[in-house]
Amino acid sequence: MGIEMKIKDIIEGFFRYLLVGGTAFLVDITLLYVFKNYVFADLAETGVYIATAIGFTAGLIYNYIFCLVFVFKSAKEQDKGKSIGSFLVFGIIGAVGLLLTELGMYVGIEILAINYLIVKVIMTAIVLLWNYGVRKIVIFS
């Protein structure tokens, strides 16, 4: 496979990842909003961190399923991604992403006094790059 094909495959894979990540983000942020404002409304700021974890976890599961089906779709990549070990690594990478998200949420909300939804969008962009790069290298390469 030539270098042009490798670059093309990487770019196409990244755009598929953006599509899956974008829809996973919708799952994530919708659950964050609903849980923060309706389920954990009485918990004040603590509720936003619990809601962040719930939304992130749902988005992670959604992302895993659709990464296997749509993003990393070559037979070789799918075989690698379907193992229990790969799911655990996927989850560990996601857990690091959750820690980065929670840290960013804390800094944005508590220290910088930015609206939680704006902070979530910023942190999602940062964690998206982390997740794609590490998952592509560790699991699907």
Short mmCIF file of C-alpha atoms in Angstrom, two decimals:
data_model
loop_
_atom_site.label_atom_id
_atom_site.label_comp_id
_atom_site.label_asym_id
_atom_site.label_seq_id
_atom_site.Cartn_x
_atom_site.Cartn_y
_atom_site.Cartn_z
CA MET A 1 0.00 0.00 0.00
CA GLY A 2 1.43 3.37 -1.05
CA ILE A 3 1.86 6.33 1.25
CA GLU A 4 -1.00 8.17 -0.50
CA MET A 5 -3.38 5.29 0.26
CA LYS A 6 -2.28 5.19 3.91
CA ILE A 7 -2.85 8.92 4.29
CA LYS A 8 -6.22 8.65 2.52
CA ASP A 9 -7.24 5.76 4.81
CA ILE A 10 -6.21 7.72 7.91
CA ILE A 11 -8.13 10.81 6.80
CA GLU A 12 -11.24 8.80 5.88
CA GLY A 13 -11.06 6.93 9.18
CA PHE A 14 -10.73 10.17 11.12
CA PHE A 15 -13.78 11.66 9.38
CA ARG A 16 -15.80 8.52 10.14
CA TYR A 17 -14.56 8.84 13.74
CA LEU A 18 -15.73 12.48 13.78
CA LEU A 19 -19.19 11.41 12.60
CA VAL A 20 -19.44 8.68 15.21
CA GLY A 21 -17.90 10.96 17.82
CA GLY A 22 -20.34 13.73 16.93
CA THR A 23 -23.36 11.52 17.43
CA ALA A 24 -21.82 10.06 20.59
CA PHE A 25 -21.36 13.65 21.76
CA LEU A 26 -25.08 14.26 21.23
CA VAL A 27 -25.85 11.25 23.41
CA ASP A 28 -23.33 12.46 25.99
CA ILE A 29 -24.40 16.11 26.19
CA THR A 30 -28.12 15.30 26.10
CA LEU A 31 -27.76 12.98 29.07
CA LEU A 32 -25.54 15.52 30.84
CA TYR A 33 -28.21 18.19 30.41
CA VAL A 34 -31.14 15.96 31.41
CA PHE A 35 -29.43 14.46 34.45
CA LYS A 36 -27.98 17.76 35.66
CA ASN A 37 -31.19 19.74 35.27
CA TYR A 38 -33.85 17.14 36.12
CA VAL A 39 -32.47 14.09 37.91
CA PHE A 40 -29.74 15.70 40.02
CA ALA A 41 -31.10 19.26 40.11
CA ASP A 42 -31.15 19.22 43.93
CA LEU A 43 -27.45 18.33 44.15
CA ALA A 44 -26.25 21.74 42.92
CA GLU A 45 -22.75 21.61 41.42
CA THR A 46 -22.14 18.03 42.55
CA GLY A 47 -24.90 16.98 40.18
CA VAL A 48 -23.00 18.27 37.16
CA TYR A 49 -20.07 15.94 37.86
CA ILE A 50 -22.30 12.90 38.32
CA ALA A 51 -24.26 13.83 35.18
CA THR A 52 -20.98 14.30 33.29
CA ALA A 53 -19.90 10.76 34.19
CA ILE A 54 -23.26 9.27 33.17
CA GLY A 55 -23.32 11.08 29.82
CA PHE A 56 -19.68 10.25 29.15
CA THR A 57 -20.20 6.56 29.92
CA ALA A 58 -23.23 6.31 27.63
CA GLY A 59 -21.29 8.11 24.90
CA LEU A 60 -18.34 5.75 25.41
CA ILE A 61 -20.49 2.64 24.94
CA TYR A 62 -22.18 4.15 21.89
CA ASN A 63 -18.77 5.14 20.51
CA TYR A 64 -17.31 1.65 21.01
CA ILE A 65 -20.14 -0.07 19.16
CA PHE A 66 -20.10 2.33 16.22
CA CYS A 67 -16.31 2.42 16.01
CA LEU A 68 -16.37 -1.32 15.41
CA VAL A 69 -19.17 -1.11 12.86
CA PHE A 70 -18.32 2.09 11.01
CA VAL A 71 -14.93 3.62 11.81
CA PHE A 72 -12.38 0.84 12.15
CA LYS A 73 -14.19 -1.39 9.71
CA SER A 74 -11.51 -3.44 8.03
CA ALA A 75 -11.68 -7.12 8.96
CA LYS A 76 -8.27 -6.89 10.63
CA GLU A 77 -9.28 -3.87 12.71
CA GLN A 78 -12.65 -5.38 13.66
CA ASP A 79 -11.02 -8.61 14.79
CA LYS A 80 -8.63 -6.62 16.99
CA GLY A 81 -11.44 -4.45 18.34
CA LYS A 82 -13.80 -7.29 19.26
CA SER A 83 -11.64 -8.97 21.87
CA ILE A 84 -12.29 -8.56 25.59
CA GLY A 85 -8.79 -7.13 25.96
CA SER A 86 -9.50 -4.53 23.29
CA PHE A 87 -12.73 -3.53 25.01
CA LEU A 88 -10.86 -3.16 28.30
CA VAL A 89 -8.18 -1.03 26.64
CA PHE A 90 -10.94 0.99 24.91
CA GLY A 91 -12.53 1.47 28.33
CA ILE A 92 -9.25 2.44 30.01
CA ILE A 93 -8.55 5.00 27.30
CA GLY A 94 -12.10 6.23 27.79
CA ALA A 95 -11.59 6.40 31.56
CA VAL A 96 -8.55 8.62 31.03
CA GLY A 97 -10.74 10.71 28.75
CA LEU A 98 -13.37 10.90 31.51
CA LEU A 99 -10.73 12.04 34.01
CA LEU A 100 -9.57 14.71 31.57
CA THR A 101 -13.20 15.75 31.05
CA GLU A 102 -13.98 15.92 34.77
CA LEU A 103 -10.79 17.89 35.43
CA GLY A 104 -11.62 20.30 32.61
CA MET A 105 -15.20 20.62 33.87
CA TYR A 106 -13.92 21.48 37.33
CA VAL A 107 -11.44 24.06 36.06
CA GLY A 108 -13.96 25.59 33.66
CA ILE A 109 -16.88 25.71 36.08
CA GLU A 110 -15.25 26.31 39.46
CA ILE A 111 -12.15 28.31 38.59
CA LEU A 112 -13.00 30.09 35.34
CA ALA A 113 -16.79 30.36 35.98
CA ILE A 114 -17.74 29.26 32.45
CA ASN A 115 -21.13 27.70 31.67
CA TYR A 116 -20.94 23.91 32.00
CA LEU A 117 -22.21 23.28 28.46
CA ILE A 118 -19.50 25.49 26.94
CA VAL A 119 -16.85 23.74 29.04
CA LYS A 120 -18.24 20.36 27.92
CA VAL A 121 -17.91 21.30 24.24
CA ILE A 122 -14.29 22.42 24.74
CA MET A 123 -13.38 19.30 26.70
CA THR A 124 -15.08 17.07 24.14
CA ALA A 125 -12.85 18.46 21.39
CA ILE A 126 -9.71 17.87 23.47
CA VAL A 127 -10.73 14.36 24.52
CA LEU A 128 -11.79 13.48 20.96
CA LEU A 129 -8.22 13.96 19.75
CA TRP A 130 -6.85 11.97 22.71
CA ASN A 131 -9.29 9.10 22.20
CA TYR A 132 -8.87 8.79 18.44
CA GLY A 133 -5.10 8.94 18.47
CA VAL A 134 -4.56 6.49 21.30
CA ARG A 135 -7.28 4.06 20.16
CA LYS A 136 -5.97 4.03 16.60
CA ILE A 137 -2.41 3.37 17.78
CA VAL A 138 -3.09 0.94 20.64
CA ILE A 139 -6.15 -1.03 19.51
CA PHE A 140 -6.69 -0.74 15.79
CA SER A 141 -3.20 -0.53 14.29
#
